[in-house]
mmCIF file of C-alpha atoms in Angstrom:
data_model
loop_
_atom_site.group_PDB
_atom_site.id
_atom_site.type_symbol
_atom_site.label_atom_id
_atom_site.label_comp_id
_atom_site.label_asym_id
_atom_site.label_seq_id
_atom_site.Cartn_x
_atom_site.Cartn_y
_atom_site.Cartn_z
ATOM 1 C CA MET A 7 -3.473 355.315 95.866
ATOM 2 C CA VAL A 8 -1.207 355.393 97.975
ATOM 3 C CA ALA A 9 2.829 354.516 97.049
ATOM 4 C CA ILE A 10 5.027 352.483 99.718
ATOM 5 C CA VAL A 11 8.748 352.419 98.832
ATOM 6 C CA ASP A 12 11.691 350.005 100.193
ATOM 7 C CA SER A 13 14.618 351.406 98.186
ATOM 8 C CA GLY A 14 18.322 350.262 98.675
ATOM 9 C CA SER A 15 21.368 350.926 97.033
ATOM 10 C CA THR A 16 20.757 348.818 94.486
ATOM 11 C CA LYS A 17 16.970 347.591 94.341
ATOM 12 C CA SER A 18 13.755 349.458 94.776
ATOM 13 C CA ASP A 19 10.364 347.709 95.892
ATOM 14 C CA TRP A 20 6.905 349.246 95.352
ATOM 15 C CA VAL A 21 3.879 348.791 96.255
ATOM 16 C CA ILE A 22 0.877 350.635 95.516
ATOM 17 C CA LEU A 23 -2.526 350.587 97.671
ATOM 18 C CA ASP A 24 -5.993 351.065 96.525
ATOM 19 C CA ASP A 25 -8.190 353.742 98.079
ATOM 20 C CA PHE A 26 -9.613 350.166 100.184
ATOM 21 C CA LYS A 27 -6.013 349.467 101.237
ATOM 22 C CA LYS A 28 -5.857 346.625 99.199
ATOM 23 C CA VAL A 29 -2.235 345.838 96.991
ATOM 24 C CA PHE A 30 -3.072 347.038 93.437
ATOM 25 C CA LEU A 31 0.729 347.092 92.068
ATOM 26 C CA LYS A 32 3.593 345.257 92.905
ATOM 27 C CA THR A 33 6.801 346.406 90.671
ATOM 28 C CA GLU A 34 10.348 347.381 90.602
ATOM 29 C CA THR A 35 12.880 350.148 90.078
ATOM 30 C CA ILE A 36 16.697 350.301 90.494
ATOM 31 C CA GLY A 37 17.425 351.924 93.788
ATOM 32 C CA PHE A 38 18.201 355.498 94.942
ATOM 33 C CA ASN A 39 20.406 356.053 97.466
ATOM 34 C CA PRO A 40 21.437 360.157 97.180
ATOM 35 C CA ASN A 41 24.787 359.099 98.065
ATOM 36 C CA PHE A 42 25.865 357.336 94.895
ATOM 37 C CA ILE A 43 23.223 358.169 92.168
ATOM 38 C CA ASN A 44 23.630 361.045 90.094
ATOM 39 C CA ARG A 45 19.549 362.847 90.991
ATOM 40 C CA GLU A 46 19.032 363.330 87.662
ATOM 41 C CA LEU A 47 19.023 359.888 87.108
ATOM 42 C CA ILE A 48 16.128 359.350 89.723
ATOM 43 C CA THR A 49 12.896 360.477 87.661
ATOM 44 C CA PRO A 50 14.062 358.788 84.103
ATOM 45 C CA GLU A 51 14.356 355.493 85.693
ATOM 46 C CA ILE A 52 11.019 355.584 87.382
ATOM 47 C CA GLN A 53 9.941 356.669 84.446
ATOM 48 C CA LYS A 54 10.964 353.950 82.616
ATOM 49 C CA ASN A 55 8.484 351.784 84.572
ATOM 50 C CA SER A 56 5.500 351.303 82.628
ATOM 51 C CA ASN A 57 2.928 350.620 85.273
ATOM 52 C CA LEU A 58 4.180 353.255 87.886
ATOM 53 C CA MET A 59 3.345 355.660 85.121
ATOM 54 C CA LEU A 60 -0.129 354.093 84.708
ATOM 55 C CA VAL A 61 -0.760 354.967 88.012
ATOM 56 C CA LYS A 62 0.976 358.227 88.797
ATOM 57 C CA ASN A 63 -1.611 360.874 88.421
ATOM 58 C CA SER A 64 -3.774 358.651 90.720
ATOM 59 C CA ILE A 65 -1.025 358.506 93.479
ATOM 60 C CA THR A 66 -2.067 360.765 96.382
ATOM 61 C CA LYS A 67 0.489 360.073 98.986
ATOM 62 C CA VAL A 68 3.988 358.741 98.252
ATOM 63 C CA PHE A 69 6.168 357.034 101.904
ATOM 64 C CA PHE A 70 9.393 356.470 100.315
ATOM 65 C CA TYR A 71 12.025 354.891 102.970
ATOM 66 C CA GLY A 72 15.609 354.952 101.381
ATOM 67 C CA SER A 73 19.364 353.943 102.345
ATOM 68 C CA GLY A 74 20.995 357.502 102.128
ATOM 69 C CA CYS A 75 18.374 358.772 103.699
ATOM 70 C CA GLY A 76 19.499 359.670 107.058
ATOM 71 C CA VAL A 77 20.567 362.922 106.240
ATOM 72 C CA LYS A 78 18.237 365.625 105.329
ATOM 73 C CA LYS A 79 19.516 367.103 102.098
ATOM 74 C CA ASN A 80 19.320 363.987 100.899
ATOM 75 C CA CYS A 81 15.791 364.116 101.797
ATOM 76 C CA GLU A 82 15.059 366.871 100.378
ATOM 77 C CA THR A 83 16.201 365.365 96.485
ATOM 78 C CA ILE A 84 14.649 362.281 96.824
ATOM 79 C CA GLN A 85 11.475 364.158 97.555
ATOM 80 C CA GLU A 86 12.339 367.021 95.070
ATOM 81 C CA GLU A 87 12.604 364.367 92.351
ATOM 82 C CA LEU A 88 9.558 361.956 93.167
ATOM 83 C CA ILE A 89 7.476 365.213 93.149
ATOM 84 C CA LYS A 90 8.356 365.808 89.571
ATOM 85 C CA VAL A 91 6.601 362.016 88.613
ATOM 86 C CA PHE A 92 4.100 362.136 91.659
ATOM 87 C CA THR A 93 2.756 365.843 90.678
ATOM 88 C CA LYS A 94 -0.468 364.961 93.094
ATOM 89 C CA ALA A 95 0.895 363.390 95.780
ATOM 90 C CA GLU A 96 2.170 364.245 99.101
ATOM 91 C CA ILE A 97 6.188 362.578 99.708
ATOM 92 C CA ILE A 98 7.048 361.909 103.136
ATOM 93 C CA VAL A 99 10.586 360.444 102.963
ATOM 94 C CA LYS A 100 12.788 358.888 105.919
ATOM 95 C CA GLU A 101 15.395 356.896 106.348
ATOM 96 C CA ASP A 102 15.769 352.476 105.469
ATOM 97 C CA LEU A 103 16.427 352.022 109.257
ATOM 98 C CA MET A 104 12.929 353.286 109.785
ATOM 99 C CA ALA A 105 11.020 351.267 107.018
ATOM 100 C CA ALA A 106 13.267 348.040 109.029
ATOM 101 C CA ALA A 107 11.763 348.894 112.471
ATOM 102 C CA TYR A 108 8.199 348.795 110.765
ATOM 103 C CA ALA A 109 9.063 345.818 108.870
ATOM 104 C CA ALA A 110 10.373 344.073 112.049
ATOM 105 C CA TYR A 111 8.065 344.865 115.186
ATOM 106 C CA SER A 112 6.653 342.401 116.787
ATOM 107 C CA GLY A 113 4.784 344.155 119.248
ATOM 108 C CA LYS A 114 8.267 344.319 121.854
ATOM 109 C CA PRO A 115 11.549 346.681 121.782
ATOM 110 C CA ALA A 116 14.503 345.188 119.771
ATOM 111 C CA ILE A 117 17.368 346.051 117.809
ATOM 112 C CA VAL A 118 16.808 346.089 113.970
ATOM 113 C CA CYS A 119 19.851 345.708 111.373
ATOM 114 C CA ILE A 120 19.805 346.048 108.089
ATOM 115 C CA LEU A 121 21.740 343.632 106.179
ATOM 116 C CA GLY A 122 21.533 344.165 102.310
ATOM 117 C CA THR A 123 24.341 346.091 99.883
ATOM 118 C CA GLY A 124 25.299 347.700 103.059
ATOM 119 C CA SER A 125 24.578 347.870 106.597
ATOM 120 C CA ASN A 126 22.991 349.625 109.414
ATOM 121 C CA SER A 127 21.437 349.510 113.014
ATOM 122 C CA CYS A 128 19.158 351.190 115.357
ATOM 123 C CA TYR A 129 17.216 350.299 118.537
ATOM 124 C CA PHE A 130 12.990 350.579 118.241
ATOM 125 C CA ASP A 131 10.909 350.728 121.188
ATOM 126 C CA GLY A 132 7.213 351.014 118.978
ATOM 127 C CA GLU A 133 7.531 354.591 118.951
ATOM 128 C CA ASN A 134 10.912 356.011 119.300
ATOM 129 C CA LEU A 135 14.081 355.151 116.849
ATOM 130 C CA LYS A 136 17.087 355.275 118.713
ATOM 131 C CA ILE A 137 20.262 355.500 116.452
ATOM 132 C CA GLU A 138 23.327 355.349 118.150
ATOM 133 C CA LEU A 139 26.008 355.202 115.311
ATOM 134 C CA PRO A 140 26.685 356.408 112.119
ATOM 135 C CA SER A 141 26.495 355.143 108.811
ATOM 136 C CA LEU A 142 29.920 355.598 107.353
ATOM 137 C CA GLY A 143 29.386 353.943 103.848
ATOM 138 C CA PHE A 144 30.823 351.193 102.162
ATOM 139 C CA LEU A 145 34.658 352.809 101.731
ATOM 140 C CA ILE A 146 34.438 353.268 105.693
ATOM 141 C CA GLY A 147 31.852 350.890 106.932
ATOM 142 C CA ASP A 148 29.105 348.604 106.167
ATOM 143 C CA GLU A 149 30.543 346.203 108.058
ATOM 144 C CA GLY A 150 28.642 342.298 106.994
ATOM 145 C CA SER A 151 26.890 343.747 104.111
ATOM 146 C CA GLY A 152 27.361 342.646 100.301
ATOM 147 C CA SER A 153 29.775 345.550 99.276
ATOM 148 C CA ALA A 154 31.904 344.748 102.545
ATOM 149 C CA ILE A 155 31.899 340.577 101.239
ATOM 150 C CA GLY A 156 31.995 341.906 97.547
ATOM 151 C CA LYS A 157 35.698 344.066 98.654
ATOM 152 C CA GLN A 158 36.471 341.122 100.506
ATOM 153 C CA LEU A 159 36.472 338.595 97.403
ATOM 154 C CA VAL A 160 37.901 340.935 94.920
ATOM 155 C CA ARG A 161 40.675 341.950 97.430
ATOM 156 C CA ARG A 162 41.995 338.731 98.041
ATOM 157 C CA TYR A 163 41.552 337.510 94.673
ATOM 158 C CA PHE A 164 43.983 340.037 93.168
ATOM 159 C CA MET A 165 46.220 339.370 96.136
ATOM 160 C CA LYS A 166 46.251 336.079 95.370
ATOM 161 C CA LYS A 167 44.939 334.850 98.777
ATOM 162 C CA LEU A 168 42.010 332.408 97.463
ATOM 163 C CA PRO A 169 42.275 329.190 97.436
ATOM 164 C CA SER A 170 43.286 327.514 94.302
ATOM 165 C CA ASP A 171 39.663 326.065 93.666
ATOM 166 C CA LEU A 172 38.048 329.330 94.030
ATOM 167 C CA HIS A 173 40.891 331.422 92.146
ATOM 168 C CA ALA A 174 40.409 329.564 88.970
ATOM 169 C CA GLU A 175 36.673 329.465 89.493
ATOM 170 C CA PHE A 176 36.337 333.378 90.205
ATOM 171 C CA GLU A 177 38.587 333.939 87.372
ATOM 172 C CA ALA A 178 36.928 332.061 84.573
ATOM 173 C CA GLU A 179 33.349 333.753 85.653
ATOM 174 C CA TYR A 180 34.132 337.015 85.955
ATOM 175 C CA LYS A 181 37.732 337.784 83.821
ATOM 176 C CA LEU A 182 38.738 340.696 85.909
ATOM 177 C CA THR A 183 41.318 342.897 85.629
ATOM 178 C CA VAL A 184 42.693 345.534 87.635
ATOM 179 C CA GLU A 185 41.963 348.398 85.527
ATOM 180 C CA ASP A 186 38.264 347.307 84.686
ATOM 181 C CA THR A 187 37.751 347.012 88.431
ATOM 182 C CA LEU A 188 39.211 350.521 89.611
ATOM 183 C CA LYS A 189 37.086 352.075 86.601
ATOM 184 C CA ASN A 190 33.756 350.437 87.955
ATOM 185 C CA MET A 191 34.912 351.717 91.656
ATOM 186 C CA TYR A 192 35.983 355.095 91.040
ATOM 187 C CA HIS A 193 34.683 356.148 87.851
ATOM 188 C CA LYS A 194 31.015 354.877 87.642
ATOM 189 C CA PRO A 195 27.807 355.241 89.839
ATOM 190 C CA ARG A 196 26.747 352.935 92.481
ATOM 191 C CA PRO A 197 30.494 351.194 93.659
ATOM 192 C CA ASN A 198 28.814 349.721 96.383
ATOM 193 C CA ALA A 199 26.204 347.886 94.546
ATOM 194 C CA TYR A 200 29.151 346.865 91.802
ATOM 195 C CA LEU A 201 31.051 345.013 94.577
ATOM 196 C CA ALA A 202 27.852 343.653 96.387
ATOM 197 C CA ASP A 203 27.219 341.905 92.863
ATOM 198 C CA PHE A 204 30.383 339.485 93.498
ATOM 199 C CA THR A 205 28.636 338.293 96.810
ATOM 200 C CA LYS A 206 26.382 335.906 94.773
ATOM 201 C CA PHE A 207 29.572 334.196 93.843
ATOM 202 C CA VAL A 208 29.977 333.452 97.623
ATOM 203 C CA ILE A 209 26.429 333.116 97.876
ATOM 204 C CA GLU A 210 26.842 330.081 95.363
ATOM 205 C CA ARG A 211 29.443 328.737 97.586
ATOM 206 C CA LYS A 212 28.687 329.572 101.046
ATOM 207 C CA ASP A 213 29.432 326.067 102.390
ATOM 208 C CA HIS A 214 33.369 326.365 101.123
ATOM 209 C CA PRO A 215 35.308 326.506 103.961
ATOM 210 C CA TYR A 216 37.179 329.028 102.783
ATOM 211 C CA PHE A 217 33.877 331.281 102.772
ATOM 212 C CA LYS A 218 32.593 330.105 105.805
ATOM 213 C CA ASP A 219 35.481 331.695 107.631
ATOM 214 C CA MET A 220 35.382 334.646 105.818
ATOM 215 C CA VAL A 221 31.761 335.606 105.991
ATOM 216 C CA PHE A 222 31.598 334.633 110.053
ATOM 217 C CA GLU A 223 34.826 337.095 110.359
ATOM 218 C CA GLU A 224 32.678 339.804 108.698
ATOM 219 C CA MET A 225 29.425 339.191 110.645
ATOM 220 C CA LYS A 226 31.661 339.686 114.207
ATOM 221 C CA ASN A 227 32.849 342.768 112.744
ATOM 222 C CA PHE A 228 28.994 343.814 111.786
ATOM 223 C CA PHE A 229 28.393 342.726 115.537
ATOM 224 C CA GLU A 230 31.197 344.394 116.980
ATOM 225 C CA TYR A 231 31.125 347.881 114.986
ATOM 226 C CA GLN A 232 27.168 347.811 114.886
ATOM 227 C CA VAL A 233 25.233 345.877 117.426
ATOM 228 C CA LEU A 234 27.620 345.350 120.880
ATOM 229 C CA PRO A 235 27.929 349.206 121.382
ATOM 230 C CA TYR A 236 23.984 349.593 121.921
ATOM 231 C CA HIS A 237 23.804 348.628 125.829
ATOM 232 C CA GLU A 238 20.223 347.049 125.018
ATOM 233 C CA ALA A 239 22.215 344.160 122.952
ATOM 234 C CA LYS A 240 22.618 341.877 125.752
ATOM 235 C CA ASP A 241 18.912 341.945 126.664
ATOM 236 C CA ALA A 242 16.909 342.739 123.461
ATOM 237 C CA GLU A 243 15.904 340.723 120.390
ATOM 238 C CA ILE A 244 17.846 341.293 117.510
ATOM 239 C CA ASN A 245 16.203 341.584 114.329
ATOM 240 C CA PHE A 246 17.749 341.486 110.670
ATOM 241 C CA ILE A 247 16.128 342.582 107.562
ATOM 242 C CA GLY A 248 18.279 341.891 104.284
ATOM 243 C CA SER A 249 19.147 339.374 101.403
ATOM 244 C CA ILE A 250 22.920 339.253 103.012
ATOM 245 C CA ALA A 251 21.260 338.067 106.528
ATOM 246 C CA TYR A 252 18.628 335.878 104.658
ATOM 247 C CA TYR A 253 21.479 333.899 103.204
ATOM 248 C CA TYR A 254 23.802 333.899 105.879
ATOM 249 C CA GLU A 255 21.412 333.414 108.419
ATOM 250 C CA ASN A 256 23.394 330.522 109.930
ATOM 251 C CA ILE A 257 27.012 331.788 110.273
ATOM 252 C CA LEU A 258 24.683 335.180 111.678
ATOM 253 C CA ARG A 259 23.252 332.831 114.340
ATOM 254 C CA SER A 260 26.740 331.457 115.065
ATOM 255 C CA VAL A 261 28.219 334.063 115.326
ATOM 256 C CA ALA A 262 25.069 335.770 117.629
ATOM 257 C CA THR A 263 26.052 332.752 120.278
ATOM 258 C CA GLU A 264 29.547 333.465 120.354
ATOM 259 C CA PHE A 265 28.640 336.860 121.555
ATOM 260 C CA ASN A 266 25.798 335.458 123.984
ATOM 261 C CA LEU A 267 23.316 338.133 121.798
ATOM 262 C CA ASN A 268 19.717 336.687 121.003
ATOM 263 C CA VAL A 269 18.860 336.446 117.147
ATOM 264 C CA GLY A 270 15.377 337.014 116.797
ATOM 265 C CA HIS A 271 13.772 336.526 113.068
ATOM 266 C CA VAL A 272 15.154 336.916 109.803
ATOM 267 C CA VAL A 273 13.148 338.958 107.094
ATOM 268 C CA GLN A 274 14.934 338.809 103.430
ATOM 269 C CA LYS A 275 12.405 341.755 102.031
ATOM 270 C CA PRO A 276 10.735 343.877 104.463
ATOM 271 C CA ILE A 277 8.400 345.435 102.265
ATOM 272 C CA GLU A 278 5.605 343.096 102.631
ATOM 273 C CA SER A 279 5.723 343.899 106.457
ATOM 274 C CA LEU A 280 5.987 347.518 105.612
ATOM 275 C CA VAL A 281 2.692 347.493 103.988
ATOM 276 C CA ASP A 282 0.756 345.651 106.511
ATOM 277 C CA TYR A 283 2.275 348.396 109.413
ATOM 278 C CA HIS A 284 1.264 350.837 107.033
ATOM 279 C CA ILE A 285 -2.295 349.555 107.190
ATOM 280 C CA LYS A 286 -2.324 348.509 110.406
ATOM 281 C CA TYR A 287 -0.624 352.033 112.043
ATOM 282 C CA ILE A 288 -0.723 354.603 109.792
ATOM 283 C CA LEU A 289 -3.377 354.785 106.419
#
C-alpha cells in the first residue's frame, strides 16, 4: 500500500492506495507544519487515527507533502516522526508547493499558488519547480492567506475599525478578549491556524462591501509580493490551490484582471488531483 499525504498548517488529507493503485482509504489528521507544531505531537496525532493504525504495517511507501517542508531540517523532522508509525515504509517528504504543482499541472507550464492557511507560489514547467521567493510565514509574509485575513479582522476589531454591524456580530460570536488573543498567538502552538480560523466569519459575510474591499486589498498584496516578481507572470497561466482561493475566487479573478494576469483553474482541495498525478506519473 502507498500513502499520499497533503499536509497544510491546519489539516492533512491522507489517501491510501492498494497494490492495484485503487483508493483504499481516505482520512484526515491535523496539519503537521514543523514550524508551528511540536514534533513530539506528530506521532501521537497520527496514532489517534484508528483507520491509519489498521493499515500502518501494510504501507510500504509514504509520499508526504507539507507546508513548512521547504527546509531540509523540517523534512528530516517529519521523516523521523513518520517512520515511528510506518515502520516498514520508505518515507518521502517534500514541500507543499510540489504537491500544488503536481495537482495543478494540466500539461503546460504555469505559475502555481497556494492560498490556504498560509500562502506561497512557484513556477512549474512540468518537470522542474522554480521558487524565486521565500516563504516568510504568517508574521511577515503569507499575503492573501487565511492567517493574513484573520489577522486583519482581529486587528480591525480591537482597533474599532470595523463597521458597527460587523463589530457587533463579531463581538457576539467570539466574545474575544485581548488577553485570550495574545495567549493564543504567543503561548500556544499553531498560532497561524488560530488566526486563520477567524476567516470563516469573513467568508460567511464575503458579500459585505467592507469585507469585499478588505479581501481585495489582501489579494492585491498577494499578487504584488508573490506573483508579479516572476517574469513568467504576464504570459503564463496562474493556477490556485487552497480553500481561501476557492472561497474568494471572484475577488481573486478581479484583482488578476486589474494586473492584466490570467488566472486558470482554482482547486479547493488538491489531494484528488495529487493522487491522480502519482498514479499517472510516479507509481
